[in-house]
Amino acid sequence: MQLARSLFGVAVSCALAAPALAVAPAATADDVPLHHVRYTVSSDTPVAAHIYYRQADPPDWGVYSHDPYVWSPRADAQLGPDQPPWVFDTMLANPNEWAMVVVQANNNATSVLHTTQPGFRCTLEVDGTVVQTNEGGRGALCSIRTW
């Protein structure tokens, strides 16, 4: 009889504790907060441009360096003073390491005059704060880390 009461007490204790355990989310090492990253690119003159940007965090440098273009998709955009800037938003776990946007002229496009520099500008924002800007005649790179 004593054994039955002990088992009943354990069962009641488990039943009372179960809802508390179910409500508390499990914390894991994979729970990394994501940061809102915004890339903005524009140019002073009309130009067809190639824009490479980081859309997701690679798992590590080795995986990234094996094939960086997998981690750096390319967008083709018409930029210029009468065009809206190219803007891309993404979420990254480690923007200090991986956030990056680079723009260059599409030299095969008919809109590029080889005697005119497009005057590119880029901006990199993390969580609503501008952390990097850059400009260049033939291209521009915005990144927190030094490439």
mmCIF file of C-alpha atoms in Angstrom:
data_model
loop_
_atom_site.group_PDB
_atom_site.id
_atom_site.type_symbol
_atom_site.label_atom_id
_atom_site.label_comp_id
_atom_site.label_asym_id
_atom_site.label_seq_id
_atom_site.Cartn_x
_atom_site.Cartn_y
_atom_site.Cartn_z
ATOM 1 C CA MET A 1 0.000 0.000 0.000
ATOM 2 C CA GLN A 2 2.886 2.332 0.839
ATOM 3 C CA LEU A 3 4.354 1.686 -2.613
ATOM 4 C CA ALA A 4 1.055 2.538 -4.286
ATOM 5 C CA ARG A 5 0.858 5.885 -2.423
ATOM 6 C CA SER A 6 4.438 6.712 -3.389
ATOM 7 C CA LEU A 7 3.799 5.957 -7.064
ATOM 8 C CA PHE A 8 0.569 7.978 -6.941
ATOM 9 C CA GLY A 9 2.507 10.926 -5.446
ATOM 10 C CA VAL A 10 5.122 10.731 -8.169
ATOM 11 C CA ALA A 11 2.416 10.581 -10.854
ATOM 12 C CA VAL A 12 0.637 13.637 -9.413
ATOM 13 C CA SER A 13 3.911 15.559 -9.194
ATOM 14 C CA CYS A 14 4.728 14.742 -12.821
ATOM 15 C CA ALA A 15 1.233 15.706 -13.948
ATOM 16 C CA LEU A 16 1.504 19.069 -12.187
ATOM 17 C CA ALA A 17 4.990 19.742 -13.524
ATOM 18 C CA ALA A 18 4.237 18.739 -17.142
ATOM 19 C CA PRO A 19 2.395 21.959 -18.107
ATOM 20 C CA ALA A 20 5.263 24.078 -16.774
ATOM 21 C CA LEU A 21 7.758 22.068 -18.797
ATOM 22 C CA ALA A 22 5.647 22.305 -21.930
ATOM 23 C CA VAL A 23 5.396 26.120 -21.702
ATOM 24 C CA ALA A 24 9.120 26.772 -21.299
ATOM 25 C CA PRO A 25 10.845 26.647 -24.728
ATOM 26 C CA ALA A 26 14.023 24.648 -24.931
ATOM 27 C CA ALA A 27 17.116 26.786 -25.403
ATOM 28 C CA THR A 28 19.689 25.395 -27.812
ATOM 29 C CA ALA A 29 23.010 26.563 -29.131
ATOM 30 C CA ASP A 30 21.312 27.035 -32.520
ATOM 31 C CA ASP A 31 19.061 29.804 -31.171
ATOM 32 C CA VAL A 32 20.920 32.784 -32.619
ATOM 33 C CA PRO A 33 19.143 36.134 -32.949
ATOM 34 C CA LEU A 34 18.822 37.335 -36.526
ATOM 35 C CA HIS A 35 19.592 40.904 -37.598
ATOM 36 C CA HIS A 36 17.692 42.853 -40.241
ATOM 37 C CA VAL A 37 20.127 43.792 -43.020
ATOM 38 C CA ARG A 38 19.274 46.230 -45.816
ATOM 39 C CA TYR A 39 21.414 46.835 -48.894
ATOM 40 C CA THR A 40 20.798 49.937 -51.044
ATOM 41 C CA VAL A 41 22.556 50.652 -54.352
ATOM 42 C CA SER A 42 22.233 53.625 -56.736
ATOM 43 C CA SER A 43 24.194 55.433 -59.445
ATOM 44 C CA ASP A 44 24.637 58.988 -60.744
ATOM 45 C CA THR A 45 24.183 58.057 -64.411
ATOM 46 C CA PRO A 46 21.971 55.518 -66.197
ATOM 47 C CA VAL A 47 23.681 52.136 -66.171
ATOM 48 C CA ALA A 48 22.964 48.424 -66.280
ATOM 49 C CA ALA A 49 24.610 46.983 -63.169
ATOM 50 C CA HIS A 50 25.561 43.652 -61.627
ATOM 51 C CA ILE A 51 24.911 43.598 -57.881
ATOM 52 C CA TYR A 52 26.293 40.788 -55.718
ATOM 53 C CA TYR A 53 24.986 40.525 -52.160
ATOM 54 C CA ARG A 54 24.959 38.167 -49.201
ATOM 55 C CA GLN A 55 21.480 36.741 -48.697
ATOM 56 C CA ALA A 56 22.238 34.119 -46.001
ATOM 57 C CA ASP A 57 24.977 33.261 -43.522
ATOM 58 C CA PRO A 58 27.271 30.475 -44.759
ATOM 59 C CA PRO A 59 27.852 27.831 -42.079
ATOM 60 C CA ASP A 60 31.589 28.585 -41.998
ATOM 61 C CA TRP A 61 34.414 30.090 -44.022
ATOM 62 C CA GLY A 62 35.422 26.762 -45.587
ATOM 63 C CA VAL A 63 31.973 26.172 -47.051
ATOM 64 C CA TYR A 64 31.804 29.769 -48.273
ATOM 65 C CA SER A 65 35.236 29.743 -49.916
ATOM 66 C CA HIS A 66 34.508 26.447 -51.707
ATOM 67 C CA ASP A 67 31.887 28.224 -53.859
ATOM 68 C CA PRO A 68 31.295 31.885 -52.885
ATOM 69 C CA TYR A 69 28.769 32.481 -55.679
ATOM 70 C CA VAL A 70 26.353 30.064 -54.005
ATOM 71 C CA TRP A 71 26.320 32.497 -51.069
ATOM 72 C CA SER A 72 26.450 35.671 -53.188
ATOM 73 C CA PRO A 73 23.568 35.801 -55.638
ATOM 74 C CA ARG A 74 23.656 38.362 -58.445
ATOM 75 C CA ALA A 75 20.919 40.819 -59.288
ATOM 76 C CA ASP A 76 20.908 42.698 -62.571
ATOM 77 C CA ALA A 77 19.422 46.186 -62.227
ATOM 78 C CA GLN A 78 18.950 49.370 -64.208
ATOM 79 C CA LEU A 79 20.276 52.189 -62.042
ATOM 80 C CA GLY A 80 20.379 55.923 -62.562
ATOM 81 C CA PRO A 81 19.201 59.303 -61.324
ATOM 82 C CA ASP A 82 15.668 58.721 -62.678
ATOM 83 C CA GLN A 83 15.474 55.152 -61.323
ATOM 84 C CA PRO A 84 14.599 54.094 -57.781
ATOM 85 C CA PRO A 85 17.585 52.623 -55.921
ATOM 86 C CA TRP A 86 17.975 48.867 -55.774
ATOM 87 C CA VAL A 87 17.054 47.725 -52.249
ATOM 88 C CA PHE A 88 17.276 44.234 -50.749
ATOM 89 C CA ASP A 89 16.311 43.173 -47.221
ATOM 90 C CA THR A 90 17.465 39.971 -45.557
ATOM 91 C CA MET A 91 18.065 38.508 -42.098
ATOM 92 C CA LEU A 92 21.582 37.452 -41.052
ATOM 93 C CA ALA A 93 22.838 35.912 -37.813
ATOM 94 C CA ASN A 94 26.338 37.402 -38.170
ATOM 95 C CA PRO A 95 26.265 40.585 -40.275
ATOM 96 C CA ASN A 96 29.695 41.648 -38.950
ATOM 97 C CA GLU A 97 31.149 38.649 -40.750
ATOM 98 C CA TRP A 98 28.850 38.150 -43.746
ATOM 99 C CA ALA A 99 26.855 41.275 -44.692
ATOM 100 C CA MET A 100 28.122 42.525 -48.059
ATOM 101 C CA VAL A 101 26.922 44.205 -51.234
ATOM 102 C CA VAL A 102 29.066 45.067 -54.250
ATOM 103 C CA VAL A 103 28.036 46.765 -57.487
ATOM 104 C CA GLN A 104 29.761 47.079 -60.847
ATOM 105 C CA ALA A 105 28.772 48.031 -64.372
ATOM 106 C CA ASN A 106 27.534 45.326 -66.699
ATOM 107 C CA ASN A 107 30.165 45.884 -69.386
ATOM 108 C CA ASN A 108 28.159 43.852 -71.903
ATOM 109 C CA ALA A 109 25.123 46.131 -71.660
ATOM 110 C CA THR A 110 24.590 48.728 -74.364
ATOM 111 C CA SER A 111 23.734 51.413 -71.770
ATOM 112 C CA VAL A 112 27.302 51.564 -70.479
ATOM 113 C CA LEU A 113 29.474 54.185 -72.093
ATOM 114 C CA HIS A 114 33.093 53.267 -71.579
ATOM 115 C CA THR A 115 34.060 56.934 -71.311
ATOM 116 C CA THR A 116 31.560 57.647 -68.504
ATOM 117 C CA GLN A 117 31.894 56.365 -64.964
ATOM 118 C CA PRO A 118 28.481 55.503 -63.502
ATOM 119 C CA GLY A 119 29.205 56.894 -60.027
ATOM 120 C CA PHE A 120 27.935 54.016 -57.866
ATOM 121 C CA ARG A 121 26.798 54.384 -54.243
ATOM 122 C CA CYS A 122 26.000 51.680 -51.706
ATOM 123 C CA THR A 123 24.636 51.672 -48.174
ATOM 124 C CA LEU A 124 24.603 48.831 -45.642
ATOM 125 C CA GLU A 125 22.194 49.010 -42.705
ATOM 126 C CA VAL A 126 21.947 46.598 -39.772
ATOM 127 C CA ASP A 127 18.886 46.742 -37.540
ATOM 128 C CA GLY A 128 17.979 50.170 -38.920
ATOM 129 C CA THR A 129 21.413 51.757 -38.404
ATOM 130 C CA VAL A 130 23.669 52.698 -41.333
ATOM 131 C CA VAL A 131 26.957 50.911 -40.627
ATOM 132 C CA GLN A 132 28.731 51.363 -43.963
ATOM 133 C CA THR A 133 28.546 53.570 -47.045
ATOM 134 C CA ASN A 134 30.795 53.703 -50.059
ATOM 135 C CA GLU A 135 30.944 55.187 -53.534
ATOM 136 C CA GLY A 136 33.079 54.677 -56.594
ATOM 137 C CA GLY A 137 33.231 55.592 -60.240
ATOM 138 C CA ARG A 138 33.257 52.057 -61.592
ATOM 139 C CA GLY A 139 32.036 50.089 -58.566
ATOM 140 C CA ALA A 140 31.392 50.166 -54.843
ATOM 141 C CA LEU A 141 31.629 47.683 -51.958
ATOM 142 C CA CYS A 142 29.770 47.987 -48.652
ATOM 143 C CA SER A 143 30.776 45.523 -45.946
ATOM 144 C CA ILE A 144 31.552 45.648 -42.229
ATOM 145 C CA ARG A 145 34.491 43.278 -42.526
ATOM 146 C CA THR A 146 37.500 43.928 -44.726
ATOM 147 C CA TRP A 147 37.497 41.708 -47.802
#
